[in-house]
Amino acid sequence: MPEKNNRIGRINEDYRKELSQIIGYELKNPNITGMISVTKVKVTPDLKYAKVYVSILNSKNIKDTMEGLKKSSGFIRTELAKRINLRNTPEIVFEIDDSMEYGAKIDSILKEILPDK
């Protein structure tokens, strides 16, 4: 079974790279603002769905940006199908990954607590 996990891992990584490119350079939706990083992609073992975790920085409106991504998922999926040759391209589900925000918050708390050395 490990070789199947390896394959899914490779697919996740390929999707992450391609989605970063597509979202960063191909999307022309004016509602999508800020710097969007695709932090992680998790494809279901049957390749029907891909959960795409995005981190959004400097966005005018995160809710609108997420809505824009959801509305653009058809276009994104089509682009993905052109770039990655698999029998079927999974349905894309976007999730906010706030781990970077969380990390920044922890950093600022630590800076408050720990005096400069």
PDB file of N, CA and C in Angstrom, residues 7-100:
ATOM      1  N   ARG A   7       2.122   7.803  -4.566  1.00  0.00           N
ATOM      2  CA  ARG A   7       1.506   8.365  -5.764  1.00  0.00           C
ATOM      3  C   ARG A   7       0.624   9.558  -5.394  1.00  0.00           C
ATOM      4  N   ILE A   8      -0.208   9.386  -4.366  1.00  0.00           N
ATOM      5  CA  ILE A   8      -1.077  10.475  -3.909  1.00  0.00           C
ATOM      6  C   ILE A   8      -0.223  11.659  -3.464  1.00  0.00           C
ATOM      7  N   GLY A   9       0.868  11.382  -2.772  1.00  0.00           N
ATOM      8  CA  GLY A   9       1.780  12.440  -2.326  1.00  0.00           C
ATOM      9  C   GLY A   9       2.349  13.216  -3.503  1.00  0.00           C
ATOM     10  N   ARG A  10       2.738  12.484  -4.556  1.00  0.00           N
ATOM     11  CA  ARG A  10       3.272  13.142  -5.760  1.00  0.00           C
ATOM     12  C   ARG A  10       2.200  13.975  -6.442  1.00  0.00           C
ATOM     13  N   ILE A  11       0.994  13.416  -6.522  1.00  0.00           N
ATOM     14  CA  ILE A  11      -0.124  14.147  -7.142  1.00  0.00           C
ATOM     15  C   ILE A  11      -0.407  15.417  -6.334  1.00  0.00           C
ATOM     16  N   ASN A  12      -0.466  15.299  -4.998  1.00  0.00           N
ATOM     17  CA  ASN A  12      -0.692  16.469  -4.135  1.00  0.00           C
ATOM     18  C   ASN A  12       0.331  17.558  -4.424  1.00  0.00           C
ATOM     19  N   GLU A  13       1.597  17.165  -4.512  1.00  0.00           N
ATOM     20  CA  GLU A  13       2.677  18.131  -4.723  1.00  0.00           C
ATOM     21  C   GLU A  13       2.584  18.751  -6.124  1.00  0.00           C
ATOM     22  N   ASP A  14       2.327  17.928  -7.140  1.00  0.00           N
ATOM     23  CA  ASP A  14       2.169  18.449  -8.513  1.00  0.00           C
ATOM     24  C   ASP A  14       1.018  19.435  -8.575  1.00  0.00           C
ATOM     25  N   TYR A  15      -0.094  19.080  -7.954  1.00  0.00           N
ATOM     26  CA  TYR A  15      -1.260  19.969  -7.944  1.00  0.00           C
ATOM     27  C   TYR A  15      -0.938  21.279  -7.233  1.00  0.00           C
ATOM     28  N   ARG A  16      -0.221  21.172  -6.108  1.00  0.00           N
ATOM     29  CA  ARG A  16       0.117  22.373  -5.359  1.00  0.00           C
ATOM     30  C   ARG A  16       0.924  23.329  -6.245  1.00  0.00           C
ATOM     31  N   LYS A  17       1.929  22.797  -6.934  1.00  0.00           N
ATOM     32  CA  LYS A  17       2.765  23.632  -7.803  1.00  0.00           C
ATOM     33  C   LYS A  17       1.945  24.270  -8.912  1.00  0.00           C
ATOM     34  N   GLU A  18       1.154  23.453  -9.601  1.00  0.00           N
ATOM     35  CA  GLU A  18       0.379  23.960 -10.738  1.00  0.00           C
ATOM     36  C   GLU A  18      -0.693  24.966 -10.286  1.00  0.00           C
ATOM     37  N   LEU A  19      -1.359  24.665  -9.173  1.00  0.00           N
ATOM     38  CA  LEU A  19      -2.392  25.577  -8.665  1.00  0.00           C
ATOM     39  C   LEU A  19      -1.783  26.924  -8.280  1.00  0.00           C
ATOM     40  N   SER A  20      -0.583  26.905  -7.719  1.00  0.00           N
ATOM     41  CA  SER A  20       0.094  28.160  -7.376  1.00  0.00           C
ATOM     42  C   SER A  20       0.298  28.989  -8.634  1.00  0.00           C
ATOM     43  N   GLN A  21       0.745  28.328  -9.701  1.00  0.00           N
ATOM     44  CA  GLN A  21       0.961  29.014 -10.981  1.00  0.00           C
ATOM     45  C   GLN A  21      -0.354  29.575 -11.527  1.00  0.00           C
ATOM     46  N   ILE A  22      -1.376  28.724 -11.567  1.00  0.00           N
ATOM     47  CA  ILE A  22      -2.665  29.132 -12.143  1.00  0.00           C
ATOM     48  C   ILE A  22      -3.261  30.294 -11.358  1.00  0.00           C
ATOM     49  N   ILE A  23      -3.303  30.158 -10.026  1.00  0.00           N
ATOM     50  CA  ILE A  23      -3.910  31.206  -9.196  1.00  0.00           C
ATOM     51  C   ILE A  23      -3.063  32.478  -9.254  1.00  0.00           C
ATOM     52  N   GLY A  24      -1.760  32.316  -9.270  1.00  0.00           N
ATOM     53  CA  GLY A  24      -0.872  33.475  -9.272  1.00  0.00           C
ATOM     54  C   GLY A  24      -0.846  34.230 -10.590  1.00  0.00           C
ATOM     55  N   TYR A  25      -0.946  33.506 -11.715  1.00  0.00           N
ATOM     56  CA  TYR A  25      -0.697  34.159 -13.001  1.00  0.00           C
ATOM     57  C   TYR A  25      -1.845  34.092 -14.006  1.00  0.00           C
ATOM     58  N   GLU A  26      -2.755  33.151 -13.877  1.00  0.00           N
ATOM     59  CA  GLU A  26      -3.782  32.980 -14.905  1.00  0.00           C
ATOM     60  C   GLU A  26      -5.122  33.618 -14.546  1.00  0.00           C
ATOM     61  N   LEU A  27      -5.431  33.678 -13.267  1.00  0.00           N
ATOM     62  CA  LEU A  27      -6.751  34.161 -12.857  1.00  0.00           C
ATOM     63  C   LEU A  27      -6.904  35.657 -13.094  1.00  0.00           C
ATOM     64  N   LYS A  28      -8.043  36.029 -13.637  1.00  0.00           N
ATOM     65  CA  LYS A  28      -8.283  37.449 -13.920  1.00  0.00           C
ATOM     66  C   LYS A  28      -9.527  37.948 -13.177  1.00  0.00           C
ATOM     67  N   ASN A  29      -9.861  37.325 -12.065  1.00  0.00           N
ATOM     68  CA  ASN A  29     -11.053  37.712 -11.317  1.00  0.00           C
ATOM     69  C   ASN A  29     -10.725  38.910 -10.418  1.00  0.00           C
ATOM     70  N   PRO A  30     -11.416  40.049 -10.611  1.00  0.00           N
ATOM     71  CA  PRO A  30     -11.099  41.254  -9.826  1.00  0.00           C
ATOM     72  C   PRO A  30     -11.403  41.114  -8.330  1.00  0.00           C
ATOM     73  N   ASN A  31     -12.254  40.143  -7.961  1.00  0.00           N
ATOM     74  CA  ASN A  31     -12.576  39.955  -6.536  1.00  0.00           C
ATOM     75  C   ASN A  31     -11.444  39.265  -5.785  1.00  0.00           C
ATOM     76  N   ILE A  32     -10.559  38.623  -6.527  1.00  0.00           N
ATOM     77  CA  ILE A  32      -9.467  37.896  -5.883  1.00  0.00           C
ATOM     78  C   ILE A  32      -8.308  38.864  -5.690  1.00  0.00           C
ATOM     79  N   THR A  33      -8.103  39.278  -4.435  1.00  0.00           N
ATOM     80  CA  THR A  33      -7.067  40.264  -4.134  1.00  0.00           C
ATOM     81  C   THR A  33      -6.083  39.706  -3.118  1.00  0.00           C
ATOM     82  N   GLY A  34      -4.933  40.332  -3.062  1.00  0.00           N
ATOM     83  CA  GLY A  34      -3.930  39.925  -2.083  1.00  0.00           C
ATOM     84  C   GLY A  34      -2.984  38.893  -2.660  1.00  0.00           C
ATOM     85  N   MET A  35      -2.079  38.458  -1.804  1.00  0.00           N
ATOM     86  CA  MET A  35      -1.126  37.429  -2.204  1.00  0.00           C
ATOM     87  C   MET A  35      -1.676  36.082  -1.735  1.00  0.00           C
ATOM     88  N   ILE A  36      -1.913  35.211  -2.688  1.00  0.00           N
ATOM     89  CA  ILE A  36      -2.498  33.914  -2.355  1.00  0.00           C
ATOM     90  C   ILE A  36      -1.438  32.838  -2.517  1.00  0.00           C
ATOM     91  N   SER A  37      -1.201  32.103  -1.445  1.00  0.00           N
ATOM     92  CA  SER A  37      -0.250  30.989  -1.499  1.00  0.00           C
ATOM     93  C   SER A  37      -1.026  29.697  -1.326  1.00  0.00           C
ATOM     94  N   VAL A  38      -0.745  28.742  -2.184  1.00  0.00           N
ATOM     95  CA  VAL A  38      -1.326  27.414  -2.009  1.00  0.00           C
ATOM     96  C   VAL A  38      -0.374  26.682  -1.074  1.00  0.00           C
ATOM     97  N   THR A  39      -0.830  26.452   0.163  1.00  0.00           N
ATOM     98  CA  THR A  39       0.071  25.868   1.155  1.00  0.00           C
ATOM     99  C   THR A  39       0.076  24.350   1.117  1.00  0.00           C
ATOM    100  N   LYS A  40      -1.080  23.767   0.757  1.00  0.00           N
ATOM    101  CA  LYS A  40      -1.163  22.307   0.786  1.00  0.00           C
ATOM    102  C   LYS A  40      -2.331  21.863  -0.075  1.00  0.00           C
ATOM    103  N   VAL A  41      -2.198  20.690  -0.680  1.00  0.00           N
ATOM    104  CA  VAL A  41      -3.304  20.092  -1.433  1.00  0.00           C
ATOM    105  C   VAL A  41      -3.462  18.666  -0.939  1.00  0.00           C
ATOM    106  N   LYS A  42      -4.696  18.294  -0.640  1.00  0.00           N
ATOM    107  CA  LYS A  42      -4.976  16.909  -0.234  1.00  0.00           C
ATOM    108  C   LYS A  42      -5.997  16.326  -1.201  1.00  0.00           C
ATOM    109  N   VAL A  43      -5.568  15.350  -1.987  1.00  0.00           N
ATOM    110  CA  VAL A  43      -6.454  14.694  -2.942  1.00  0.00           C
ATOM    111  C   VAL A  43      -7.004  13.441  -2.278  1.00  0.00           C
ATOM    112  N   THR A  44      -8.307  13.188  -2.459  1.00  0.00           N
ATOM    113  CA  THR A  44      -8.882  11.963  -1.905  1.00  0.00           C
ATOM    114  C   THR A  44      -8.309  10.767  -2.669  1.00  0.00           C
ATOM    115  N   PRO A  45      -8.232   9.601  -2.024  1.00  0.00           N
ATOM    116  CA  PRO A  45      -7.637   8.433  -2.684  1.00  0.00           C
ATOM    117  C   PRO A  45      -8.311   8.063  -4.016  1.00  0.00           C
ATOM    118  N   ASP A  46      -9.604   8.365  -4.167  1.00  0.00           N
ATOM    119  CA  ASP A  46     -10.289   8.058  -5.429  1.00  0.00           C
ATOM    120  C   ASP A  46     -10.121   9.168  -6.475  1.00  0.00           C
ATOM    121  N   LEU A  47      -9.348  10.211  -6.130  1.00  0.00           N
ATOM    122  CA  LEU A  47      -9.070  11.353  -7.011  1.00  0.00           C
ATOM    123  C   LEU A  47     -10.324  12.110  -7.451  1.00  0.00           C
ATOM    124  N   LYS A  48     -11.363  12.058  -6.641  1.00  0.00           N
ATOM    125  CA  LYS A  48     -12.602  12.769  -6.981  1.00  0.00           C
ATOM    126  C   LYS A  48     -12.562  14.223  -6.492  1.00  0.00           C
ATOM    127  N   TYR A  49     -11.918  14.434  -5.340  1.00  0.00           N
ATOM    128  CA  TYR A  49     -11.883  15.774  -4.748  1.00  0.00           C
ATOM    129  C   TYR A  49     -10.463  16.150  -4.359  1.00  0.00           C
ATOM    130  N   ALA A  50     -10.174  17.438  -4.465  1.00  0.00           N
ATOM    131  CA  ALA A  50      -8.889  17.961  -3.989  1.00  0.00           C
ATOM    132  C   ALA A  50      -9.198  19.118  -3.056  1.00  0.00           C
ATOM    133  N   LYS A  51      -8.764  18.985  -1.812  1.00  0.00           N
ATOM    134  CA  LYS A  51      -8.919  20.076  -0.855  1.00  0.00           C
ATOM    135  C   LYS A  51      -7.670  20.938  -0.976  1.00  0.00           C
ATOM    136  N   VAL A  52      -7.878  22.201  -1.341  1.00  0.00           N
ATOM    137  CA  VAL A  52      -6.762  23.113  -1.584  1.00  0.00           C
ATOM    138  C   VAL A  52      -6.721  24.135  -0.456  1.00  0.00           C
ATOM    139  N   TYR A  53      -5.627  24.107   0.296  1.00  0.00           N
ATOM    140  CA  TYR A  53      -5.472  25.037   1.411  1.00  0.00           C
ATOM    141  C   TYR A  53      -4.725  26.271   0.921  1.00  0.00           C
ATOM    142  N   VAL A  54      -5.328  27.436   1.098  1.00  0.00           N
ATOM    143  CA  VAL A  54      -4.706  28.677   0.646  1.00  0.00           C
ATOM    144  C   VAL A  54      -4.500  29.626   1.818  1.00  0.00           C
ATOM    145  N   SER A  55      -3.398  30.340   1.745  1.00  0.00           N
ATOM    146  CA  SER A  55      -3.109  31.377   2.719  1.00  0.00           C
ATOM    147  C   SER A  55      -3.223  32.696   1.967  1.00  0.00           C
ATOM    148  N   ILE A  56      -3.985  33.628   2.508  1.00  0.00           N
ATOM    149  CA  ILE A  56      -4.237  34.892   1.823  1.00  0.00           C
ATOM    150  C   ILE A  56      -3.676  36.040   2.657  1.00  0.00           C
ATOM    151  N   LEU A  57      -2.745  36.786   2.065  1.00  0.00           N
ATOM    152  CA  LEU A  57      -2.148  37.931   2.749  1.00  0.00           C
ATOM    153  C   LEU A  57      -2.496  39.207   1.998  1.00  0.00           C
ATOM    154  N   ASN A  58      -2.667  40.288   2.726  1.00  0.00           N
ATOM    155  CA  ASN A  58      -2.929  41.619   2.151  1.00  0.00           C
ATOM    156  C   ASN A  58      -4.154  41.657   1.242  1.00  0.00           C
ATOM    157  N   SER A  59      -5.169  40.904   1.564  1.00  0.00           N
ATOM    158  CA  SER A  59      -6.369  40.925   0.733  1.00  0.00           C
ATOM    159  C   SER A  59      -7.284  42.061   1.175  1.00  0.00           C
ATOM    160  N   LYS A  60      -7.974  42.662   0.208  1.00  0.00           N
ATOM    161  CA  LYS A  60      -8.953  43.706   0.564  1.00  0.00           C
ATOM    162  C   LYS A  60     -10.097  43.068   1.345  1.00  0.00           C
ATOM    163  N   ASN A  61     -10.508  41.879   0.889  1.00  0.00           N
ATOM    164  CA  ASN A  61     -11.614  41.189   1.549  1.00  0.00           C
ATOM    165  C   ASN A  61     -11.435  39.685   1.372  1.00  0.00           C
ATOM    166  N   ILE A  62     -11.077  39.004   2.459  1.00  0.00           N
ATOM    167  CA  ILE A  62     -10.784  37.571   2.378  1.00  0.00           C
ATOM    168  C   ILE A  62     -12.019  36.786   1.942  1.00  0.00           C
ATOM    169  N   LYS A  63     -13.196  37.188   2.444  1.00  0.00           N
ATOM    170  CA  LYS A  63     -14.429  36.480   2.083  1.00  0.00           C
ATOM    171  C   LYS A  63     -14.667  36.564   0.567  1.00  0.00           C
ATOM    172  N   ASP A  64     -14.509  37.771  -0.008  1.00  0.00           N
ATOM    173  CA  ASP A  64     -14.677  37.939  -1.459  1.00  0.00           C
ATOM    174  C   ASP A  64     -13.642  37.146  -2.236  1.00  0.00           C
ATOM    175  N   THR A  65     -12.423  37.132  -1.731  1.00  0.00           N
ATOM    176  CA  THR A  65     -11.357  36.389  -2.405  1.00  0.00           C
ATOM    177  C   THR A  65     -11.675  34.902  -2.422  1.00  0.00           C
ATOM    178  N   MET A  66     -12.138  34.362  -1.282  1.00  0.00           N
ATOM    179  CA  MET A  66     -12.505  32.940  -1.229  1.00  0.00           C
ATOM    180  C   MET A  66     -13.670  32.662  -2.178  1.00  0.00           C
ATOM    181  N   GLU A  67     -14.641  33.577  -2.199  1.00  0.00           N
ATOM    182  CA  GLU A  67     -15.804  33.442  -3.088  1.00  0.00           C
ATOM    183  C   GLU A  67     -15.337  33.445  -4.544  1.00  0.00           C
ATOM    184  N   GLY A  68     -14.409  34.349  -4.862  1.00  0.00           N
ATOM    185  CA  GLY A  68     -13.854  34.431  -6.213  1.00  0.00           C
ATOM    186  C   GLY A  68     -13.141  33.149  -6.604  1.00  0.00           C
ATOM    187  N   LEU A  69     -12.387  32.582  -5.667  1.00  0.00           N
ATOM    188  CA  LEU A  69     -11.692  31.320  -5.939  1.00  0.00           C
ATOM    189  C   LEU A  69     -12.696  30.213  -6.214  1.00  0.00           C
ATOM    190  N   LYS A  70     -13.762  30.169  -5.390  1.00  0.00           N
ATOM    191  CA  LYS A  70     -14.789  29.128  -5.584  1.00  0.00           C
ATOM    192  C   LYS A  70     -15.450  29.280  -6.946  1.00  0.00           C
ATOM    193  N   LYS A  71     -15.762  30.532  -7.319  1.00  0.00           N
ATOM    194  CA  LYS A  71     -16.398  30.783  -8.620  1.00  0.00           C
ATOM    195  C   LYS A  71     -15.467  30.432  -9.779  1.00  0.00           C
ATOM    196  N   SER A  72     -14.172  30.583  -9.563  1.00  0.00           N
ATOM    197  CA  SER A  72     -13.189  30.307 -10.617  1.00  0.00           C
ATOM    198  C   SER A  72     -12.753  28.852 -10.645  1.00  0.00           C
ATOM    199  N   SER A  73     -13.308  28.024  -9.758  1.00  0.00           N
ATOM    200  CA  SER A  73     -12.807  26.653  -9.645  1.00  0.00           C
ATOM    201  C   SER A  73     -12.980  25.853 -10.937  1.00  0.00           C
ATOM    202  N   GLY A  74     -14.011  26.157 -11.726  1.00  0.00           N
ATOM    203  CA  GLY A  74     -14.196  25.464 -13.006  1.00  0.00           C
ATOM    204  C   GLY A  74     -13.045  25.753 -13.955  1.00  0.00           C
ATOM    205  N   PHE A  75     -12.701  27.045 -14.074  1.00  0.00           N
ATOM    206  CA  PHE A  75     -11.582  27.458 -14.919  1.00  0.00           C
ATOM    207  C   PHE A  75     -10.282  26.841 -14.405  1.00  0.00           C
ATOM    208  N   ILE A  76     -10.091  26.901 -13.088  1.00  0.00           N
ATOM    209  CA  ILE A  76      -8.864  26.373 -12.480  1.00  0.00           C
ATOM    210  C   ILE A  76      -8.751  24.878 -12.758  1.00  0.00           C
ATOM    211  N   ARG A  77      -9.861  24.178 -12.637  1.00  0.00           N
ATOM    212  CA  ARG A  77      -9.886  22.733 -12.869  1.00  0.00           C
ATOM    213  C   ARG A  77      -9.546  22.407 -14.327  1.00  0.00           C
ATOM    214  N   THR A  78     -10.093  23.194 -15.250  1.00  0.00           N
ATOM    215  CA  THR A  78      -9.804  22.996 -16.674  1.00  0.00           C
ATOM    216  C   THR A  78      -8.314  23.197 -16.950  1.00  0.00           C
ATOM    217  N   GLU A  79      -7.753  24.269 -16.386  1.00  0.00           N
ATOM    218  CA  GLU A  79      -6.319  24.538 -16.557  1.00  0.00           C
ATOM    219  C   GLU A  79      -5.478  23.401 -15.983  1.00  0.00           C
ATOM    220  N   LEU A  80      -5.894  22.909 -14.828  1.00  0.00           N
ATOM    221  CA  LEU A  80      -5.184  21.818 -14.164  1.00  0.00           C
ATOM    222  C   LEU A  80      -5.202  20.565 -15.044  1.00  0.00           C
ATOM    223  N   ALA A  81      -6.349  20.293 -15.650  1.00  0.00           N
ATOM    224  CA  ALA A  81      -6.493  19.115 -16.510  1.00  0.00           C
ATOM    225  C   ALA A  81      -5.543  19.209 -17.710  1.00  0.00           C
ATOM    226  N   LYS A  82      -5.349  20.437 -18.227  1.00  0.00           N
ATOM    227  CA  LYS A  82      -4.442  20.625 -19.368  1.00  0.00           C
ATOM    228  C   LYS A  82      -2.996  20.346 -18.967  1.00  0.00           C
ATOM    229  N   ARG A  83      -2.658  20.698 -17.734  1.00  0.00           N
ATOM    230  CA  ARG A  83      -1.267  20.622 -17.301  1.00  0.00           C
ATOM    231  C   ARG A  83      -0.873  19.279 -16.703  1.00  0.00           C
ATOM    232  N   ILE A  84      -1.821  18.635 -16.031  1.00  0.00           N
ATOM    233  CA  ILE A  84      -1.505  17.355 -15.380  1.00  0.00           C
ATOM    234  C   ILE A  84      -2.378  16.284 -16.004  1.00  0.00           C
ATOM    235  N   ASN A  85      -1.726  15.318 -16.608  1.00  0.00           N
ATOM    236  CA  ASN A  85      -2.444  14.330 -17.395  1.00  0.00           C
ATOM    237  C   ASN A  85      -2.871  13.134 -16.541  1.00  0.00           C
ATOM    238  N   LEU A  86      -4.043  13.245 -15.957  1.00  0.00           N
ATOM    239  CA  LEU A  86      -4.628  12.121 -15.221  1.00  0.00           C
ATOM    240  C   LEU A  86      -5.971  11.807 -15.855  1.00  0.00           C
ATOM    241  N   ARG A  87      -6.470  10.617 -15.609  1.00  0.00           N
ATOM    242  CA  ARG A  87      -7.730  10.224 -16.232  1.00  0.00           C
ATOM    243  C   ARG A  87      -8.854  11.200 -15.878  1.00  0.00           C
ATOM    244  N   ASN A  88      -8.955  11.535 -14.598  1.00  0.00           N
ATOM    245  CA  ASN A  88      -9.942  12.556 -14.230  1.00  0.00           C
ATOM    246  C   ASN A  88      -9.322  13.576 -13.282  1.00  0.00           C
ATOM    247  N   THR A  89      -9.770  14.788 -13.435  1.00  0.00           N
ATOM    248  CA  THR A  89      -9.270  15.881 -12.599  1.00  0.00           C
ATOM    249  C   THR A  89     -10.259  16.088 -11.455  1.00  0.00           C
ATOM    250  N   PRO A  90      -9.758  16.125 -10.230  1.00  0.00           N
ATOM    251  CA  PRO A  90     -10.670  16.224  -9.087  1.00  0.00           C
ATOM    252  C   PRO A  90     -11.415  17.548  -8.996  1.00  0.00           C
ATOM    253  N   GLU A  91     -12.556  17.484  -8.345  1.00  0.00           N
ATOM    254  CA  GLU A  91     -13.325  18.673  -7.983  1.00  0.00           C
ATOM    255  C   GLU A  91     -12.491  19.438  -6.953  1.00  0.00           C
ATOM    256  N   ILE A  92     -12.410  20.751  -7.094  1.00  0.00           N
ATOM    257  CA  ILE A  92     -11.549  21.533  -6.194  1.00  0.00           C
ATOM    258  C   ILE A  92     -12.374  22.184  -5.084  1.00  0.00           C
ATOM    259  N   VAL A  93     -11.922  21.980  -3.851  1.00  0.00           N
ATOM    260  CA  VAL A  93     -12.566  22.601  -2.693  1.00  0.00           C
ATOM    261  C   VAL A  93     -11.512  23.469  -2.016  1.00  0.00           C
ATOM    262  N   PHE A  94     -11.804  24.771  -1.883  1.00  0.00           N
ATOM    263  CA  PHE A  94     -10.840  25.679  -1.263  1.00  0.00           C
ATOM    264  C   PHE A  94     -11.092  25.806   0.231  1.00  0.00           C
ATOM    265  N   GLU A  95     -10.013  25.802   0.994  1.00  0.00           N
ATOM    266  CA  GLU A  95     -10.070  25.999   2.440  1.00  0.00           C
ATOM    267  C   GLU A  95      -9.041  27.057   2.803  1.00  0.00           C
ATOM    268  N   ILE A  96      -9.348  27.858   3.818  1.00  0.00           N
ATOM    269  CA  ILE A  96      -8.380  28.853   4.286  1.00  0.00           C
ATOM    270  C   ILE A  96      -7.382  28.146   5.205  1.00  0.00           C
ATOM    271  N   ASP A  97      -6.116  28.390   4.958  1.00  0.00           N
ATOM    272  CA  ASP A  97      -5.072  27.873   5.839  1.00  0.00           C
ATOM    273  C   ASP A  97      -4.538  29.069   6.622  1.00  0.00           C
ATOM    274  N   ASP A  98      -4.927  29.160   7.873  1.00  0.00           N
ATOM    275  CA  ASP A  98      -4.491  30.335   8.645  1.00  0.00           C
ATOM    276  C   ASP A  98      -3.275  30.023   9.504  1.00  0.00           C
ATOM    277  N   SER A  99      -2.546  28.978   9.170  1.00  0.00           N
ATOM    278  CA  SER A  99      -1.377  28.628   9.981  1.00  0.00           C
ATOM    279  C   SER A  99      -0.300  29.709   9.910  1.00  0.00           C
ATOM    280  N   MET A 100      -0.186  30.397   8.743  1.00  0.00           N
ATOM    281  CA  MET A 100       0.820  31.461   8.644  1.00  0.00           C
ATOM    282  C   MET A 100       0.430  32.639   9.537  1.00  0.00           C
TER     283      MET A 100
END
